[in-house]
mmCIF file of C-alpha atoms in Angstrom:
data_model
loop_
_atom_site.group_PDB
_atom_site.id
_atom_site.type_symbol
_atom_site.label_atom_id
_atom_site.label_comp_id
_atom_site.label_asym_id
_atom_site.label_seq_id
_atom_site.Cartn_x
_atom_site.Cartn_y
_atom_site.Cartn_z
ATOM 1 C CA CYS A 1 235.394 -10.127 76.631
ATOM 2 C CA GLY A 2 231.510 -10.262 77.479
ATOM 3 C CA ILE A 3 230.687 -7.236 75.434
ATOM 4 C CA THR A 4 232.450 -9.134 72.543
ATOM 5 C CA GLY A 5 230.176 -12.010 72.919
ATOM 6 C CA MET A 6 227.315 -9.992 73.161
ATOM 7 C CA VAL A 7 228.230 -7.808 70.120
ATOM 8 C CA CYS A 8 228.780 -11.219 67.960
ATOM 9 C CA ALA A 9 225.331 -12.445 69.030
ATOM 10 C CA TYR A 10 223.661 -9.359 67.909
ATOM 11 C CA ILE A 11 225.490 -9.355 64.457
ATOM 12 C CA ILE A 12 224.420 -12.818 64.080
ATOM 13 C CA VAL A 13 220.630 -12.085 64.918
ATOM 14 C CA LEU A 14 220.737 -9.329 62.374
ATOM 15 C CA SER A 15 222.161 -11.381 59.618
ATOM 16 C CA THR A 16 220.008 -14.314 60.149
ATOM 17 C CA GLN A 17 216.746 -11.870 60.001
ATOM 18 C CA TYR A 18 218.143 -10.104 56.862
ATOM 19 C CA TYR A 19 218.604 -13.672 55.203
ATOM 20 C CA THR A 20 215.271 -15.183 56.324
ATOM 21 C CA ASP A 21 212.658 -12.437 56.376
ATOM 22 C CA TYR A 22 210.576 -11.925 53.624
ATOM 23 C CA ASP A 23 210.781 -8.199 53.754
ATOM 24 C CA TYR A 24 214.569 -8.358 52.613
ATOM 25 C CA ARG A 25 215.868 -9.262 49.163
ATOM 26 C CA PRO A 26 217.478 -12.655 49.648
ATOM 27 C CA VAL A 27 213.830 -14.174 50.211
ATOM 28 C CA GLN A 28 212.315 -12.253 47.660
ATOM 29 C CA SER A 29 214.931 -13.526 45.276
ATOM 30 C CA ILE A 30 214.220 -16.913 46.106
ATOM 31 C CA ALA A 31 210.463 -16.302 45.798
ATOM 32 C CA GLU A 32 211.089 -14.726 42.189
ATOM 33 C CA ALA A 33 213.280 -17.758 41.317
ATOM 34 C CA SER A 34 210.239 -20.029 42.265
ATOM 35 C CA THR A 35 208.126 -18.545 39.294
ATOM 36 C CA THR A 36 210.770 -19.489 36.472
ATOM 37 C CA GLY A 37 211.072 -23.276 37.442
ATOM 38 C CA HIS A 38 212.783 -25.782 39.683
ATOM 39 C CA GLY A 39 216.160 -25.345 38.422
ATOM 40 C CA THR A 40 216.235 -21.666 39.093
ATOM 41 C CA ASN A 41 214.855 -22.249 42.466
ATOM 42 C CA ILE A 42 217.267 -24.474 43.554
ATOM 43 C CA ILE A 43 220.408 -22.474 42.237
ATOM 44 C CA VAL A 44 219.047 -19.412 43.821
ATOM 45 C CA GLY A 45 218.158 -21.015 47.116
ATOM 46 C CA ILE A 46 221.635 -22.559 47.470
ATOM 47 C CA SER A 47 223.502 -19.483 46.560
ATOM 48 C CA VAL A 48 221.551 -17.289 49.103
ATOM 49 C CA GLY A 49 222.093 -19.993 51.520
ATOM 50 C CA MET A 50 225.723 -19.977 51.024
ATOM 51 C CA LYS A 51 225.846 -16.046 51.317
ATOM 52 C CA ALA A 52 223.927 -16.503 54.542
ATOM 53 C CA THR A 53 226.747 -18.204 56.214
ATOM 54 C CA PHE A 54 229.529 -15.841 55.543
ATOM 55 C CA ILE A 55 228.572 -13.169 58.268
ATOM 56 C CA PRO A 56 227.851 -15.501 61.178
ATOM 57 C CA THR A 57 231.187 -17.411 60.441
ATOM 58 C CA ILE A 58 233.243 -14.451 59.965
ATOM 59 C CA THR A 59 231.415 -12.850 63.021
ATOM 60 C CA VAL A 60 232.202 -15.855 65.336
ATOM 61 C CA ALA A 61 235.769 -15.913 64.000
ATOM 62 C CA ILE A 62 236.315 -12.482 65.004
ATOM 63 C CA ALA A 63 234.824 -12.697 68.280
ATOM 64 C CA VAL A 64 236.938 -15.881 69.343
ATOM 65 C CA LEU A 65 240.211 -14.293 68.406
ATOM 66 C CA THR A 66 239.419 -10.884 69.854
ATOM 67 C CA ALA A 67 238.201 -12.574 73.264
ATOM 68 C CA TYR A 68 241.264 -14.882 73.277
ATOM 69 C CA HIS A 69 243.454 -11.834 72.592
ATOM 70 C CA LEU A 70 241.574 -9.756 75.099
ATOM 71 C CA GLY A 71 241.966 -12.320 77.826
ATOM 72 C CA ALA A 72 245.601 -13.129 76.977
ATOM 73 C CA SER A 73 246.429 -9.281 77.262
ATOM 74 C CA THR A 74 245.317 -9.081 80.893
ATOM 75 C CA GLY A 75 248.574 -10.568 82.138
ATOM 76 C CA ILE A 76 246.757 -13.299 84.261
ATOM 77 C CA GLY A 77 248.803 -16.580 84.462
ATOM 78 C CA GLU A 78 252.490 -16.908 83.438
ATOM 79 C CA ASP A 79 251.993 -17.268 79.483
ATOM 80 C CA GLY A 80 248.691 -15.687 79.277
ATOM 81 C CA ARG A 81 247.353 -18.858 77.325
ATOM 82 C CA ASN A 82 244.817 -19.820 79.911
ATOM 83 C CA ALA A 83 243.797 -16.211 80.552
ATOM 84 C CA GLY A 84 243.048 -16.136 76.847
ATOM 85 C CA LEU A 85 241.012 -19.362 77.073
ATOM 86 C CA PHE A 86 239.150 -17.629 79.906
ATOM 87 C CA GLY A 87 238.373 -14.626 77.846
ATOM 88 C CA THR A 88 236.738 -16.906 75.140
ATOM 89 C CA ALA A 89 234.773 -18.608 77.878
ATOM 90 C CA VAL A 90 233.640 -15.288 79.117
ATOM 91 C CA ALA A 91 232.700 -14.228 75.179
ATOM 92 C CA THR A 92 230.702 -17.439 75.484
ATOM 93 C CA MET A 93 228.932 -16.270 78.551
ATOM 94 C CA GLY A 94 228.209 -12.876 76.644
ATOM 95 C CA MET A 95 226.702 -14.696 74.027
ATOM 96 C CA LEU A 96 224.511 -16.719 76.513
ATOM 97 C CA SER A 97 223.542 -13.845 78.388
ATOM 98 C CA ASN A 98 219.900 -13.297 76.704
ATOM 99 C CA ALA A 99 219.705 -16.996 76.009
ATOM 100 C CA VAL A 100 216.304 -16.800 77.931
ATOM 101 C CA TYR A 101 214.967 -14.529 75.362
ATOM 102 C CA ILE A 102 216.153 -16.470 72.730
ATOM 103 C CA LEU A 103 214.702 -19.663 74.027
ATOM 104 C CA SER A 104 211.360 -18.345 74.531
ATOM 105 C CA MET A 105 211.361 -16.810 70.779
ATOM 106 C CA ASN A 106 211.755 -20.650 70.049
ATOM 107 C CA ASN A 107 208.137 -21.315 71.190
ATOM 108 C CA TYR A 108 206.599 -18.801 69.092
ATOM 109 C CA GLY A 109 207.134 -20.736 65.499
ATOM 110 C CA PRO A 110 205.011 -23.808 66.244
ATOM 111 C CA ILE A 111 202.308 -21.467 67.680
ATOM 112 C CA ALA A 112 202.021 -19.610 64.722
ATOM 113 C CA ASP A 113 202.310 -22.684 62.453
ATOM 114 C CA ASN A 114 199.336 -24.079 64.383
ATOM 115 C CA ALA A 115 197.171 -20.996 63.929
ATOM 116 C CA GLY A 116 197.774 -20.977 60.135
ATOM 117 C CA GLY A 117 197.013 -24.805 59.926
ATOM 118 C CA ILE A 118 193.711 -24.369 62.143
ATOM 119 C CA ALA A 119 192.594 -21.416 59.930
ATOM 120 C CA GLU A 120 192.961 -23.565 56.841
ATOM 121 C CA MET A 121 191.343 -26.671 58.118
ATOM 122 C CA SER A 122 188.250 -24.905 59.543
ATOM 123 C CA MET A 123 187.862 -23.075 56.192
ATOM 124 C CA GLN A 124 188.187 -19.415 57.245
ATOM 125 C CA PRO A 125 187.756 -16.418 55.038
ATOM 126 C CA GLU A 126 190.748 -15.500 53.041
ATOM 127 C CA HIS A 127 191.558 -12.478 55.128
ATOM 128 C CA VAL A 128 192.002 -14.665 58.149
ATOM 129 C CA ARG A 129 194.597 -16.856 56.111
ATOM 130 C CA ASP A 130 196.291 -13.597 55.276
ATOM 131 C CA VAL A 131 197.174 -12.765 58.812
ATOM 132 C CA THR A 132 198.057 -16.345 59.678
ATOM 133 C CA ASP A 133 200.556 -16.316 56.744
ATOM 134 C CA ARG A 134 202.371 -13.271 58.133
ATOM 135 C CA LEU A 135 202.231 -14.974 61.614
ATOM 136 C CA ASP A 136 203.895 -17.874 59.933
ATOM 137 C CA ALA A 137 206.559 -15.903 58.285
ATOM 138 C CA ALA A 138 207.313 -14.294 61.621
ATOM 139 C CA GLY A 139 207.393 -17.701 63.290
ATOM 140 C CA ASN A 140 209.994 -18.974 60.519
ATOM 141 C CA VAL A 141 212.156 -15.842 61.019
ATOM 142 C CA THR A 142 212.004 -16.367 65.005
ATOM 143 C CA LYS A 143 212.838 -20.207 64.512
ATOM 144 C CA ALA A 144 215.869 -19.404 62.213
ATOM 145 C CA VAL A 145 217.372 -16.698 64.380
ATOM 146 C CA THR A 146 216.920 -19.128 67.423
ATOM 147 C CA LYS A 147 218.595 -21.898 65.541
ATOM 148 C CA VAL A 148 221.484 -19.817 64.219
ATOM 149 C CA ARG A 149 222.107 -17.995 67.787
ATOM 150 C CA SER A 150 222.340 -21.225 69.319
ATOM 151 C CA TYR A 151 224.805 -22.924 66.843
ATOM 152 C CA SER A 152 226.965 -19.895 67.060
ATOM 153 C CA CYS A 153 227.174 -20.275 70.943
ATOM 154 C CA VAL A 154 228.054 -23.768 70.572
ATOM 155 C CA CYS A 155 230.875 -22.925 67.931
ATOM 156 C CA VAL A 156 232.125 -20.229 70.492
ATOM 157 C CA CYS A 157 232.168 -22.689 73.238
ATOM 158 C CA VAL A 158 233.935 -25.682 71.370
ATOM 159 C CA CYS A 159 236.848 -23.106 70.905
ATOM 160 C CA VAL A 160 237.118 -23.016 74.739
ATOM 161 C CA CYS A 161 236.980 -26.998 75.213
ATOM 162 C CA VAL A 162 239.418 -27.864 72.359
#
């Protein structure tokens, strides 16, 4: 069950990185739509945002059902219901097993944002701003990954509590 949670967290991190990193097609399509006007930018942005929620939602649902089934199939307890809930709780702990790394990544975003702002306000040369823009993009991706990862852990935990 714990491995189920770890795999779920890993898939969610990869999915979030794909939909938020400028090296991949979703962000590039939003950037391309920005050149044609406000309407297309909004339409493409909303459609990419809706597509970005599909993989994490399905992954969490599959992880909850798998963990519950694995827990219930252990034979612990009279009807297996409590064991299924325990399996889901273990999957939640599996998702939280690397929370310390995710939380430390969460601090990277504001630092990178500040570097870009300082470079701009101090009127640094263009090549400095190019470097800080890449740092800013990396900070935005890490911020998105940490938020989605935290929300997915909460979703699995709520399934245990309800």
